[in-house]
Tab-separated table of C-alpha atoms in Angstrom:
chain	number	residue	atom	x	y	z
A	292	UNK	CA	18.037	0.973	-34.951
A	293	UNK	CA	20.624	-1.568	-33.987
A	294	UNK	CA	23.168	-0.736	-31.348
A	295	UNK	CA	25.729	-3.319	-32.652
A	296	UNK	CA	28.400	-2.187	-35.129
A	297	UNK	CA	31.651	-3.286	-36.808
A	298	UNK	CA	34.849	-1.535	-35.692
A	299	UNK	CA	38.445	-1.210	-36.911
A	300	UNK	CA	40.061	-3.520	-34.379
A	301	UNK	CA	43.727	-3.765	-33.538
A	302	UNK	CA	45.317	-7.273	-33.452
A	303	UNK	CA	48.703	-8.769	-32.743
A	304	UNK	CA	50.587	-9.249	-36.011
A	305	UNK	CA	51.149	-13.046	-36.313
A	306	UNK	CA	54.302	-12.229	-38.322
A	307	UNK	CA	55.757	-10.470	-35.271
A	308	UNK	CA	54.691	-12.708	-32.310
A	309	UNK	CA	53.653	-16.255	-31.553
A	310	UNK	CA	49.932	-15.643	-30.932
A	311	UNK	CA	49.670	-18.559	-28.423
A	312	UNK	CA	52.249	-16.874	-26.236
A	313	UNK	CA	50.757	-13.425	-26.036
A	314	UNK	CA	47.195	-14.345	-25.106
A	315	UNK	CA	45.847	-14.565	-21.461
A	316	UNK	CA	42.727	-15.424	-19.518
A	317	UNK	CA	40.494	-12.472	-18.518
A	318	UNK	CA	42.164	-10.296	-15.858
A	319	UNK	CA	39.735	-11.265	-13.039
A	320	UNK	CA	40.608	-14.980	-13.110
A	321	UNK	CA	44.381	-14.398	-13.134
A	322	UNK	CA	46.016	-15.079	-9.768
A	323	UNK	CA	49.623	-14.200	-8.846
A	324	UNK	CA	51.021	-17.503	-10.139
A	325	UNK	CA	49.187	-17.097	-13.450
A	326	UNK	CA	50.489	-13.554	-13.671
A	327	UNK	CA	54.107	-14.686	-13.117
A	328	UNK	CA	53.759	-17.477	-15.666
A	329	UNK	CA	52.345	-15.119	-18.294
A	330	UNK	CA	54.997	-12.525	-17.658
A	331	UNK	CA	57.687	-15.159	-18.204
A	332	UNK	CA	55.995	-16.629	-21.333
A	333	UNK	CA	56.575	-13.559	-23.517
A	334	UNK	CA	57.462	-10.003	-22.660
A	335	UNK	CA	54.733	-8.787	-25.029
A	336	UNK	CA	51.985	-10.900	-23.395
A	337	UNK	CA	48.713	-9.008	-22.970
A	338	UNK	CA	48.843	-9.511	-19.205
A	339	UNK	CA	51.162	-6.522	-19.063
A	340	UNK	CA	48.207	-4.460	-20.362
A	341	UNK	CA	45.210	-5.952	-18.602
A	342	UNK	CA	46.760	-7.007	-15.274
A	343	UNK	CA	50.232	-5.541	-14.775
A	344	UNK	CA	52.329	-6.163	-11.684
A	345	UNK	CA	52.529	-3.683	-8.853
A	346	UNK	CA	55.764	-2.701	-7.095
A	347	UNK	CA	56.875	-1.054	-3.806
A	348	UNK	CA	58.044	2.032	-5.745
A	349	UNK	CA	54.788	2.669	-7.487
A	350	UNK	CA	53.564	6.241	-7.506
A	351	UNK	CA	50.842	8.344	-9.235
A	352	UNK	CA	53.082	8.724	-12.294
A	353	UNK	CA	54.529	5.199	-12.404
A	354	UNK	CA	52.180	2.330	-11.644
A	355	UNK	CA	50.535	-0.691	-13.245
A	356	UNK	CA	48.132	1.634	-15.219
A	357	UNK	CA	50.691	4.017	-16.596
A	358	UNK	CA	53.007	1.155	-17.466
A	359	UNK	CA	50.163	-0.511	-19.356
A	360	UNK	CA	49.727	2.666	-21.364
A	361	UNK	CA	53.476	2.856	-22.096
A	362	UNK	CA	53.541	-0.785	-23.250
A	363	UNK	CA	50.548	-0.252	-25.495
A	364	UNK	CA	52.033	2.918	-26.980
A	365	UNK	CA	55.438	1.290	-27.569
A	366	UNK	CA	53.937	-1.846	-29.134
A	367	UNK	CA	51.893	0.220	-31.562
A	368	UNK	CA	54.928	2.343	-32.467
A	369	UNK	CA	56.881	-0.867	-33.006
A	370	UNK	CA	54.034	-1.988	-35.363
A	371	UNK	CA	53.458	-5.081	-33.258
A	372	UNK	CA	49.711	-4.708	-34.136
A	373	UNK	CA	47.704	-4.708	-37.317
A	374	UNK	CA	44.649	-2.501	-37.653
A	375	UNK	CA	41.721	-3.815	-39.720
A	376	UNK	CA	39.110	-1.907	-41.630
A	377	UNK	CA	35.720	-1.979	-39.874
A	378	UNK	CA	34.835	-5.602	-39.145
A	379	UNK	CA	33.242	-8.002	-36.738
A	380	UNK	CA	35.348	-10.897	-35.487
A	381	UNK	CA	33.811	-14.358	-35.512
A	382	UNK	CA	35.210	-16.368	-32.587
A	383	UNK	CA	34.799	-20.117	-32.095
A	384	UNK	CA	35.887	-22.179	-29.099
A	385	UNK	CA	36.021	-25.997	-29.195
A	386	UNK	CA	36.192	-27.655	-25.764
A	387	UNK	CA	35.205	-30.651	-23.617
A	388	UNK	CA	33.090	-30.575	-20.516
A	389	UNK	CA	32.069	-33.635	-18.416
A	390	UNK	CA	33.017	-35.964	-21.225
A	391	UNK	CA	31.097	-34.118	-23.957
A	392	UNK	CA	32.492	-32.042	-26.794
A	393	UNK	CA	31.134	-28.550	-27.421
A	394	UNK	CA	31.506	-25.718	-29.893
A	395	UNK	CA	30.614	-22.182	-28.821
A	396	UNK	CA	30.414	-19.568	-31.503
A	397	UNK	CA	30.029	-15.765	-31.255
A	398	UNK	CA	31.459	-12.523	-32.552
A	399	UNK	CA	33.283	-9.421	-31.359
A	400	UNK	CA	31.597	-6.108	-32.187
A	401	UNK	CA	31.284	-2.664	-30.679
A	402	UNK	CA	28.012	-1.799	-28.923
A	403	UNK	CA	26.638	1.613	-28.164
A	404	UNK	CA	26.525	2.241	-24.383
A	405	UNK	CA	23.258	2.763	-22.575
A	406	UNK	CA	22.060	2.537	-19.002
A	407	UNK	CA	20.843	-0.837	-17.856
A	408	UNK	CA	17.567	-1.774	-19.482
A	409	UNK	CA	17.236	1.470	-21.522
A	410	UNK	CA	18.183	0.144	-24.947
A	411	UNK	CA	18.131	-3.600	-24.593
A	412	UNK	CA	21.177	-4.174	-22.399
A	413	UNK	CA	20.580	-5.954	-19.105
A	414	UNK	CA	22.822	-7.015	-16.167
A	415	UNK	CA	22.298	-10.227	-14.143
A	416	UNK	CA	24.726	-9.785	-11.233
A	417	UNK	CA	25.668	-7.066	-8.759
A	418	UNK	CA	28.790	-4.950	-9.080
A	419	UNK	CA	31.319	-3.754	-6.506
A	420	UNK	CA	33.123	-0.426	-6.296
A	421	UNK	CA	36.671	-1.784	-6.078
A	422	UNK	CA	36.858	-3.574	-9.432
A	423	UNK	CA	35.093	-0.630	-11.109
A	424	UNK	CA	37.676	1.842	-9.872
A	425	UNK	CA	40.501	-0.458	-10.953
A	426	UNK	CA	39.150	-0.755	-14.462
A	427	UNK	CA	38.412	2.946	-14.697
A	428	UNK	CA	42.076	3.828	-13.894
A	429	UNK	CA	43.174	1.408	-16.673
A	430	UNK	CA	40.685	2.847	-19.165
A	431	UNK	CA	41.859	6.380	-18.414
A	432	UNK	CA	45.438	5.621	-19.204
A	433	UNK	CA	45.026	3.228	-22.156
A	434	UNK	CA	41.925	4.895	-23.679
A	435	UNK	CA	40.206	1.896	-25.054
A	436	UNK	CA	38.721	-1.564	-24.452
A	437	UNK	CA	41.477	-4.093	-23.974
A	438	UNK	CA	39.099	-6.915	-23.124
A	439	UNK	CA	35.527	-7.644	-24.280
A	440	UNK	CA	32.382	-7.686	-22.267
A	441	UNK	CA	30.878	-11.212	-22.660
A	442	UNK	CA	27.196	-10.897	-23.592
A	443	UNK	CA	24.349	-13.134	-24.558
A	444	UNK	CA	22.059	-12.194	-27.449
A	445	UNK	CA	18.367	-13.075	-27.331
A	446	UNK	CA	18.021	-15.459	-30.291
A	447	UNK	CA	14.973	-17.644	-29.611
A	448	UNK	CA	14.553	-18.764	-33.243
A	449	UNK	CA	18.359	-19.476	-33.747
A	450	UNK	CA	18.450	-16.980	-36.649
A	451	UNK	CA	21.771	-15.457	-35.616
A	452	UNK	CA	23.238	-18.695	-34.431
A	453	UNK	CA	22.427	-20.271	-37.794
A	454	UNK	CA	24.023	-17.417	-39.680
A	455	UNK	CA	27.212	-17.614	-37.608
A	456	UNK	CA	27.517	-21.287	-38.567
A	457	UNK	CA	27.705	-20.390	-42.246
A	458	UNK	CA	29.363	-16.966	-42.137
A	459	UNK	CA	32.964	-17.922	-42.976
A	460	UNK	CA	34.434	-20.283	-45.562
A	461	UNK	CA	38.054	-19.142	-45.337
A	462	UNK	CA	41.108	-19.604	-43.135
A	463	UNK	CA	40.947	-18.029	-39.599
A	464	UNK	CA	43.428	-15.320	-38.649
A	465	UNK	CA	44.066	-17.169	-35.399
A	466	UNK	CA	43.996	-20.904	-34.493
A	467	UNK	CA	45.596	-21.739	-31.139
A	468	UNK	CA	45.136	-24.055	-28.133
A	469	UNK	CA	45.020	-22.361	-24.746
A	470	UNK	CA	46.232	-23.657	-21.333
A	471	UNK	CA	42.852	-25.278	-20.673
A	472	UNK	CA	42.999	-27.322	-23.848
A	473	UNK	CA	40.390	-25.138	-25.580
A	474	UNK	CA	40.835	-24.612	-29.322
A	475	UNK	CA	40.339	-20.917	-30.142
A	476	UNK	CA	39.797	-19.706	-33.696
A	477	UNK	CA	38.968	-16.236	-35.027
A	478	UNK	CA	38.023	-14.813	-38.364
A	479	UNK	CA	38.031	-11.148	-39.573
A	480	UNK	CA	34.649	-10.491	-41.166
A	481	UNK	CA	34.932	-7.220	-43.092
A	482	UNK	CA	33.088	-8.080	-46.341
A	483	UNK	CA	30.068	-5.771	-46.674
A	484	UNK	CA	27.718	-8.509	-47.806
A	485	UNK	CA	28.562	-10.775	-44.886
A	486	UNK	CA	28.390	-7.926	-42.431
A	487	UNK	CA	24.921	-6.990	-43.616
A	488	UNK	CA	23.840	-10.565	-43.567
A	489	UNK	CA	24.648	-10.812	-39.848
A	490	UNK	CA	23.885	-7.349	-38.479
A	491	UNK	CA	20.571	-6.938	-40.359
A	492	UNK	CA	19.233	-9.765	-38.228
A	493	UNK	CA	19.595	-7.737	-35.037
A	494	UNK	CA	17.660	-4.497	-35.601
A	495	UNK	CA	16.684	-4.216	-31.952
A	496	UNK	CA	18.989	-6.606	-30.049
A	497	UNK	CA	18.513	-7.683	-26.474
A	498	UNK	CA	21.853	-8.265	-24.724
A	499	UNK	CA	22.344	-9.894	-21.338
A	500	UNK	CA	25.752	-9.326	-19.643
A	501	UNK	CA	27.250	-12.679	-18.892
A	502	UNK	CA	30.729	-11.504	-17.742
A	503	UNK	CA	32.004	-7.973	-17.441
A	504	UNK	CA	29.413	-6.102	-15.313
A	505	UNK	CA	32.134	-3.989	-13.642
A	506	UNK	CA	33.750	-3.096	-16.993
A	507	UNK	CA	30.450	-2.057	-18.459
A	508	UNK	CA	29.769	0.299	-15.574
A	509	UNK	CA	33.314	1.507	-15.916
A	510	UNK	CA	32.732	2.352	-19.568
A	511	UNK	CA	29.688	4.358	-18.638
A	512	UNK	CA	31.704	6.293	-16.039
A	513	UNK	CA	34.493	6.912	-18.513
A	514	UNK	CA	31.997	8.119	-21.125
A	515	UNK	CA	30.567	10.577	-18.594
A	516	UNK	CA	34.030	11.862	-17.712
A	517	UNK	CA	34.970	12.544	-21.268
A	518	UNK	CA	31.691	14.303	-22.117
A	519	UNK	CA	31.748	16.341	-18.828
A	520	UNK	CA	35.390	17.372	-19.543
A	521	UNK	CA	34.393	18.662	-22.958
A	522	UNK	CA	31.587	20.738	-21.388
A	523	UNK	CA	33.919	22.079	-18.767
A	524	UNK	CA	36.296	23.149	-21.530
A	525	UNK	CA	33.563	25.132	-23.198
A	526	UNK	CA	32.973	22.554	-25.943
A	527	UNK	CA	29.564	21.245	-26.972
A	528	UNK	CA	29.728	17.392	-26.822
A	529	UNK	CA	28.550	15.782	-30.022
A	530	UNK	CA	25.469	13.553	-30.161
A	531	UNK	CA	25.649	10.230	-28.288
A	532	UNK	CA	27.293	7.760	-30.679
A	533	UNK	CA	29.729	10.217	-32.292
A	534	UNK	CA	32.600	9.562	-29.910
A	535	UNK	CA	34.539	6.340	-29.545
A	536	UNK	CA	33.923	6.340	-25.788
A	537	UNK	CA	30.236	6.032	-26.533
A	538	UNK	CA	30.858	2.341	-27.369
A	539	UNK	CA	32.190	-0.762	-25.812
A	540	UNK	CA	33.654	-3.921	-27.282
A	541	UNK	CA	31.584	-7.033	-26.703
A	542	UNK	CA	31.908	-10.707	-27.373
A	543	UNK	CA	28.317	-11.639	-28.314
A	544	UNK	CA	27.039	-15.166	-28.226
A	545	UNK	CA	23.475	-16.093	-29.213
A	546	UNK	CA	21.634	-17.451	-26.182
A	547	UNK	CA	20.405	-20.343	-28.383
A	548	UNK	CA	24.017	-21.539	-28.956
A	549	UNK	CA	24.345	-25.250	-27.884
A	550	UNK	CA	27.857	-24.524	-26.672
A	551	UNK	CA	26.795	-22.325	-23.812
A	552	UNK	CA	27.992	-24.021	-20.667
A	553	UNK	CA	27.496	-22.614	-17.124
A	554	UNK	CA	29.523	-24.028	-14.289
A	555	UNK	CA	28.349	-23.905	-10.631
A	556	UNK	CA	30.290	-21.995	-8.040
A	557	UNK	CA	30.460	-23.843	-4.720
A	558	UNK	CA	30.761	-22.082	-1.325
A	559	UNK	CA	33.381	-22.963	1.266
A	560	UNK	CA	32.686	-21.535	4.722
A	561	UNK	CA	35.320	-20.675	7.383
A	562	UNK	CA	35.860	-18.597	10.488
A	563	UNK	CA	32.465	-19.053	12.134
A	564	UNK	CA	32.524	-18.804	15.923
A	565	UNK	CA	31.091	-21.867	17.742
A	566	UNK	CA	29.940	-23.526	14.477
A	567	UNK	CA	27.879	-26.609	15.249
A	568	UNK	CA	26.891	-28.584	12.058
A	569	UNK	CA	24.293	-30.691	13.935
A	570	UNK	CA	22.586	-27.624	15.334
A	571	UNK	CA	22.644	-26.093	11.873
A	572	UNK	CA	20.958	-29.107	10.287
A	573	UNK	CA	18.313	-29.191	13.027
A	574	UNK	CA	17.496	-25.526	12.420
A	575	UNK	CA	17.455	-26.106	8.633
A	576	UNK	CA	14.827	-28.799	8.968
A	577	UNK	CA	12.198	-26.164	9.352
A	578	UNK	CA	12.400	-25.175	5.659
A	579	UNK	CA	14.352	-28.044	4.064
A	580	UNK	CA	14.092	-31.722	3.528
A	581	UNK	CA	17.452	-33.215	4.487
A	582	UNK	CA	18.695	-36.524	3.055
A	583	UNK	CA	22.138	-38.244	3.197
A	584	UNK	CA	24.107	-38.001	-0.049
A	585	UNK	CA	27.388	-39.200	-1.514
A	586	UNK	CA	30.099	-37.693	-3.700
A	587	UNK	CA	29.141	-40.080	-6.460
A	588	UNK	CA	25.468	-39.167	-6.595
A	589	UNK	CA	25.168	-35.577	-5.302
A	590	UNK	CA	25.422	-33.818	-8.709
A	591	UNK	CA	22.800	-36.077	-10.348
A	592	UNK	CA	20.521	-35.821	-7.326
A	593	UNK	CA	20.683	-32.033	-7.282
A	594	UNK	CA	19.909	-31.776	-10.969
A	595	UNK	CA	16.803	-33.873	-10.531
A	596	UNK	CA	15.198	-31.567	-7.927
A	597	UNK	CA	12.380	-29.265	-9.130
A	598	UNK	CA	12.759	-26.906	-6.172
A	599	UNK	CA	15.895	-25.106	-4.992
A	600	UNK	CA	18.450	-27.586	-3.560
A	601	UNK	CA	22.125	-27.864	-2.609
A	602	UNK	CA	24.554	-30.103	-0.895
A	603	UNK	CA	25.963	-29.455	2.539
A	604	UNK	CA	29.283	-30.968	3.568
A	605	UNK	CA	31.096	-30.851	6.914
A	606	UNK	CA	33.889	-32.629	8.685
A	607	UNK	CA	35.039	-35.313	8.581
A	608	UNK	CA	33.184	-36.741	5.576
A	609	UNK	CA	29.462	-35.918	6.040
A	610	UNK	CA	27.415	-34.863	3.028
A	611	UNK	CA	23.659	-34.096	2.847
A	612	UNK	CA	21.272	-32.763	0.292
A	613	UNK	CA	18.970	-29.939	1.394
A	614	UNK	CA	15.841	-29.390	-0.682
A	615	UNK	CA	13.482	-26.488	-0.104
A	616	UNK	CA	10.069	-27.741	1.070
A	617	UNK	CA	8.065	-24.866	-0.458
A	618	UNK	CA	8.448	-21.294	-1.588
A	619	UNK	CA	6.648	-19.626	1.366
A	620	UNK	CA	9.815	-18.749	3.397
A	621	UNK	CA	11.259	-16.859	0.425
A	622	UNK	CA	7.895	-15.061	-0.103
A	623	UNK	CA	7.942	-13.931	3.477
A	624	UNK	CA	11.625	-12.905	3.464
A	625	UNK	CA	11.518	-10.975	0.160
A	626	UNK	CA	7.884	-10.143	-0.685
A	627	UNK	CA	8.863	-7.439	-3.188
A	628	UNK	CA	11.543	-9.455	-5.033
A	629	UNK	CA	10.971	-10.751	-8.538
A	630	UNK	CA	9.553	-14.261	-8.652
A	631	UNK	CA	12.486	-15.430	-10.792
A	632	UNK	CA	14.917	-14.231	-8.115
A	633	UNK	CA	13.029	-15.937	-5.197
A	634	UNK	CA	13.384	-19.362	-6.782
A	635	UNK	CA	17.049	-19.060	-7.607
A	636	UNK	CA	19.212	-21.605	-5.719
A	637	UNK	CA	21.799	-19.021	-4.728
A	638	UNK	CA	19.086	-16.590	-3.485
A	639	UNK	CA	17.569	-19.315	-1.300
A	640	UNK	CA	20.972	-20.436	0.020
A	641	UNK	CA	22.100	-16.911	0.874
A	642	UNK	CA	18.773	-15.879	2.535
A	643	UNK	CA	17.513	-18.956	4.464
A	644	UNK	CA	20.794	-20.606	5.374
A	645	UNK	CA	23.848	-18.468	5.148
A	646	UNK	CA	22.242	-15.242	6.431
A	647	UNK	CA	19.443	-16.555	8.726
A	648	UNK	CA	21.326	-19.475	10.241
A	649	UNK	CA	25.052	-18.756	9.864
A	650	UNK	CA	25.055	-14.981	10.137
A	651	UNK	CA	26.800	-14.475	6.794
A	652	UNK	CA	24.818	-11.514	5.530
A	653	UNK	CA	25.177	-9.564	2.240
A	654	UNK	CA	27.741	-7.242	3.720
A	655	UNK	CA	30.054	-10.161	4.691
A	656	UNK	CA	29.545	-11.707	1.260
A	657	UNK	CA	30.563	-8.434	-0.470
A	658	UNK	CA	33.639	-8.256	1.823
A	659	UNK	CA	34.350	-11.938	1.223
A	660	UNK	CA	34.282	-12.588	4.979
A	661	UNK	CA	33.775	-16.279	6.048
A	662	UNK	CA	33.609	-17.466	2.443
A	663	UNK	CA	35.755	-18.888	-0.323
A	664	UNK	CA	34.489	-19.926	-3.775
A	665	UNK	CA	35.428	-22.951	-5.884
A	666	UNK	CA	34.420	-24.260	-9.385
A	667	UNK	CA	35.462	-27.807	-8.358
A	668	UNK	CA	33.329	-30.249	-6.385
A	669	UNK	CA	36.374	-32.333	-5.436
A	670	UNK	CA	38.275	-29.241	-4.309
A	671	UNK	CA	35.288	-28.134	-2.176
A	672	UNK	CA	34.801	-31.474	-0.504
A	673	UNK	CA	38.580	-31.897	0.090
A	674	UNK	CA	38.848	-28.405	1.662
A	675	UNK	CA	36.051	-29.249	4.113
A	676	UNK	CA	37.418	-32.724	4.833
A	677	UNK	CA	40.950	-31.500	5.599
A	678	UNK	CA	39.987	-28.160	7.096
A	679	UNK	CA	42.206	-26.391	4.610
A	680	UNK	CA	42.405	-22.588	5.192
A	681	UNK	CA	40.074	-23.048	8.142
A	682	UNK	CA	37.242	-24.565	6.136
A	683	UNK	CA	34.329	-25.641	8.403
A	684	UNK	CA	31.654	-26.650	5.881
A	685	UNK	CA	30.724	-26.217	2.231
A	686	UNK	CA	27.664	-25.804	0.065
A	687	UNK	CA	27.520	-27.682	-3.277
A	688	UNK	CA	25.523	-25.930	-5.962
A	689	UNK	CA	24.246	-26.978	-9.332
A	690	UNK	CA	24.757	-24.774	-12.369
A	691	UNK	CA	22.203	-21.976	-13.014
A	692	UNK	CA	20.125	-22.776	-16.169
A	693	UNK	CA	20.333	-20.363	-19.011
A	694	UNK	CA	16.550	-19.748	-18.756
A	695	UNK	CA	16.994	-18.439	-15.239
A	696	UNK	CA	19.651	-16.014	-16.329
A	697	UNK	CA	17.171	-14.687	-18.954
A	698	UNK	CA	14.319	-14.546	-16.461
A	699	UNK	CA	16.319	-12.618	-13.855
A	700	UNK	CA	17.567	-10.055	-16.361
A	701	UNK	CA	14.190	-9.547	-18.012
A	702	UNK	CA	12.586	-9.008	-14.617
A	703	UNK	CA	15.065	-6.179	-13.919
A	704	UNK	CA	16.555	-8.105	-11.026
A	705	UNK	CA	20.174	-9.041	-10.395
A	706	UNK	CA	21.587	-12.323	-9.045
A	707	UNK	CA	23.948	-12.499	-6.067
A	708	UNK	CA	27.560	-12.446	-7.013
A	709	UNK	CA	29.133	-15.812	-8.113
A	710	UNK	CA	25.838	-17.113	-9.327
A	711	UNK	CA	27.172	-18.047	-12.814
A	712	UNK	CA	30.463	-19.018	-14.314
A	713	UNK	CA	30.375	-19.279	-18.096
A	714	UNK	CA	32.899	-21.694	-19.433
A	715	UNK	CA	35.259	-21.330	-21.283
A	716	UNK	CA	36.219	-17.693	-20.959
A	717	UNK	CA	37.101	-15.802	-24.098
A	718	UNK	CA	40.812	-15.143	-24.397
A	719	UNK	CA	42.184	-11.640	-23.787
A	720	UNK	CA	44.506	-10.259	-26.455
A	721	UNK	CA	42.500	-11.396	-29.491
A	722	UNK	CA	41.439	-7.888	-30.587
A	723	UNK	CA	41.454	-4.399	-29.031
A	724	UNK	CA	39.036	-1.478	-29.442
A	725	UNK	CA	41.185	1.569	-29.093
A	726	UNK	CA	40.046	5.194	-29.024
A	727	UNK	CA	43.265	6.801	-30.484
């Protein structure tokens, strides 16, 4: 039986607000400047719900989470939102990347919660306790899903992707450009024939979490809290699937969609005591072939390598490509790890270079010690060249292929954090899944 269902979503009423002014990026890519800009753009912007400001007078009864709940309650009472009958929401993004135009198409639905791997839902990255606690506090006060989990649906024969291409032939309920120049369009699909046509193609779906691992684990924790509270109060909890908290809102994209773009995430290293790049390269020669590279060619050269490879930059303007000679060092370092994990660029980088040679182990990575991340090659190289924020060197990565994401998830393994960056992100504020 499928775990994917329509739901009666809540949406901003386009007759009450300018939709372009009340949307926001996902909470975890909003920095302080973004937050201030979104606050100023419209006092009903969804940022006040998903990533509210903190203040010196915050307390356990007045804080960013309780204020989010107050805003949500007030906006509903003011009829700022519309509620649909049960629907899925087709969502299309048109964007450019490296000179090419893309269209990515998926849909919002609610998905029955299950533990990783139990009913066809798989992670691909590790989670941290801090973000999970933050999102749990927000879910407790607002009682719902304010942002979607971004998931990939196994669709090898393009059946679902093909259906999405022909599902709607009417005007979208939303058509806006966002701050990154991405065109966002959304359609409410509540017609029973169309719903059946789509959902009947996914009787036993396999879903791989692309973004939102922390929020998924948070939803499981919240579900357990609600059901345990019912038991403690002397009630018998209903069967799993009978409560709203048994579900989570997802943005689901077929993994066969040609608009799936994954950006690399480069590493900028700082704060190493007695760092000597020449000594580092000499030590790296044991396991890597090292060749000079240039800014103009490094990306193409990396993409051409059949074995794990990455660029290494250090001051003032030195750039090399490091290519793993063979897989034996990873076999020795992690004999019990999944084969798919051992050939992942990020796994090789973190194990053989950052941990073994630079002393940046998993604990430091989780605490973000000695490391910054960047999506931009130019930004990474400029930070190293100028020594900005104490940068000493940087590692240039290529994007993780979609097939490796599948292989890791299906093997029951998880990638190191910051292994993937799916672009563009789905906007927040498009639709809400509320439990009340």
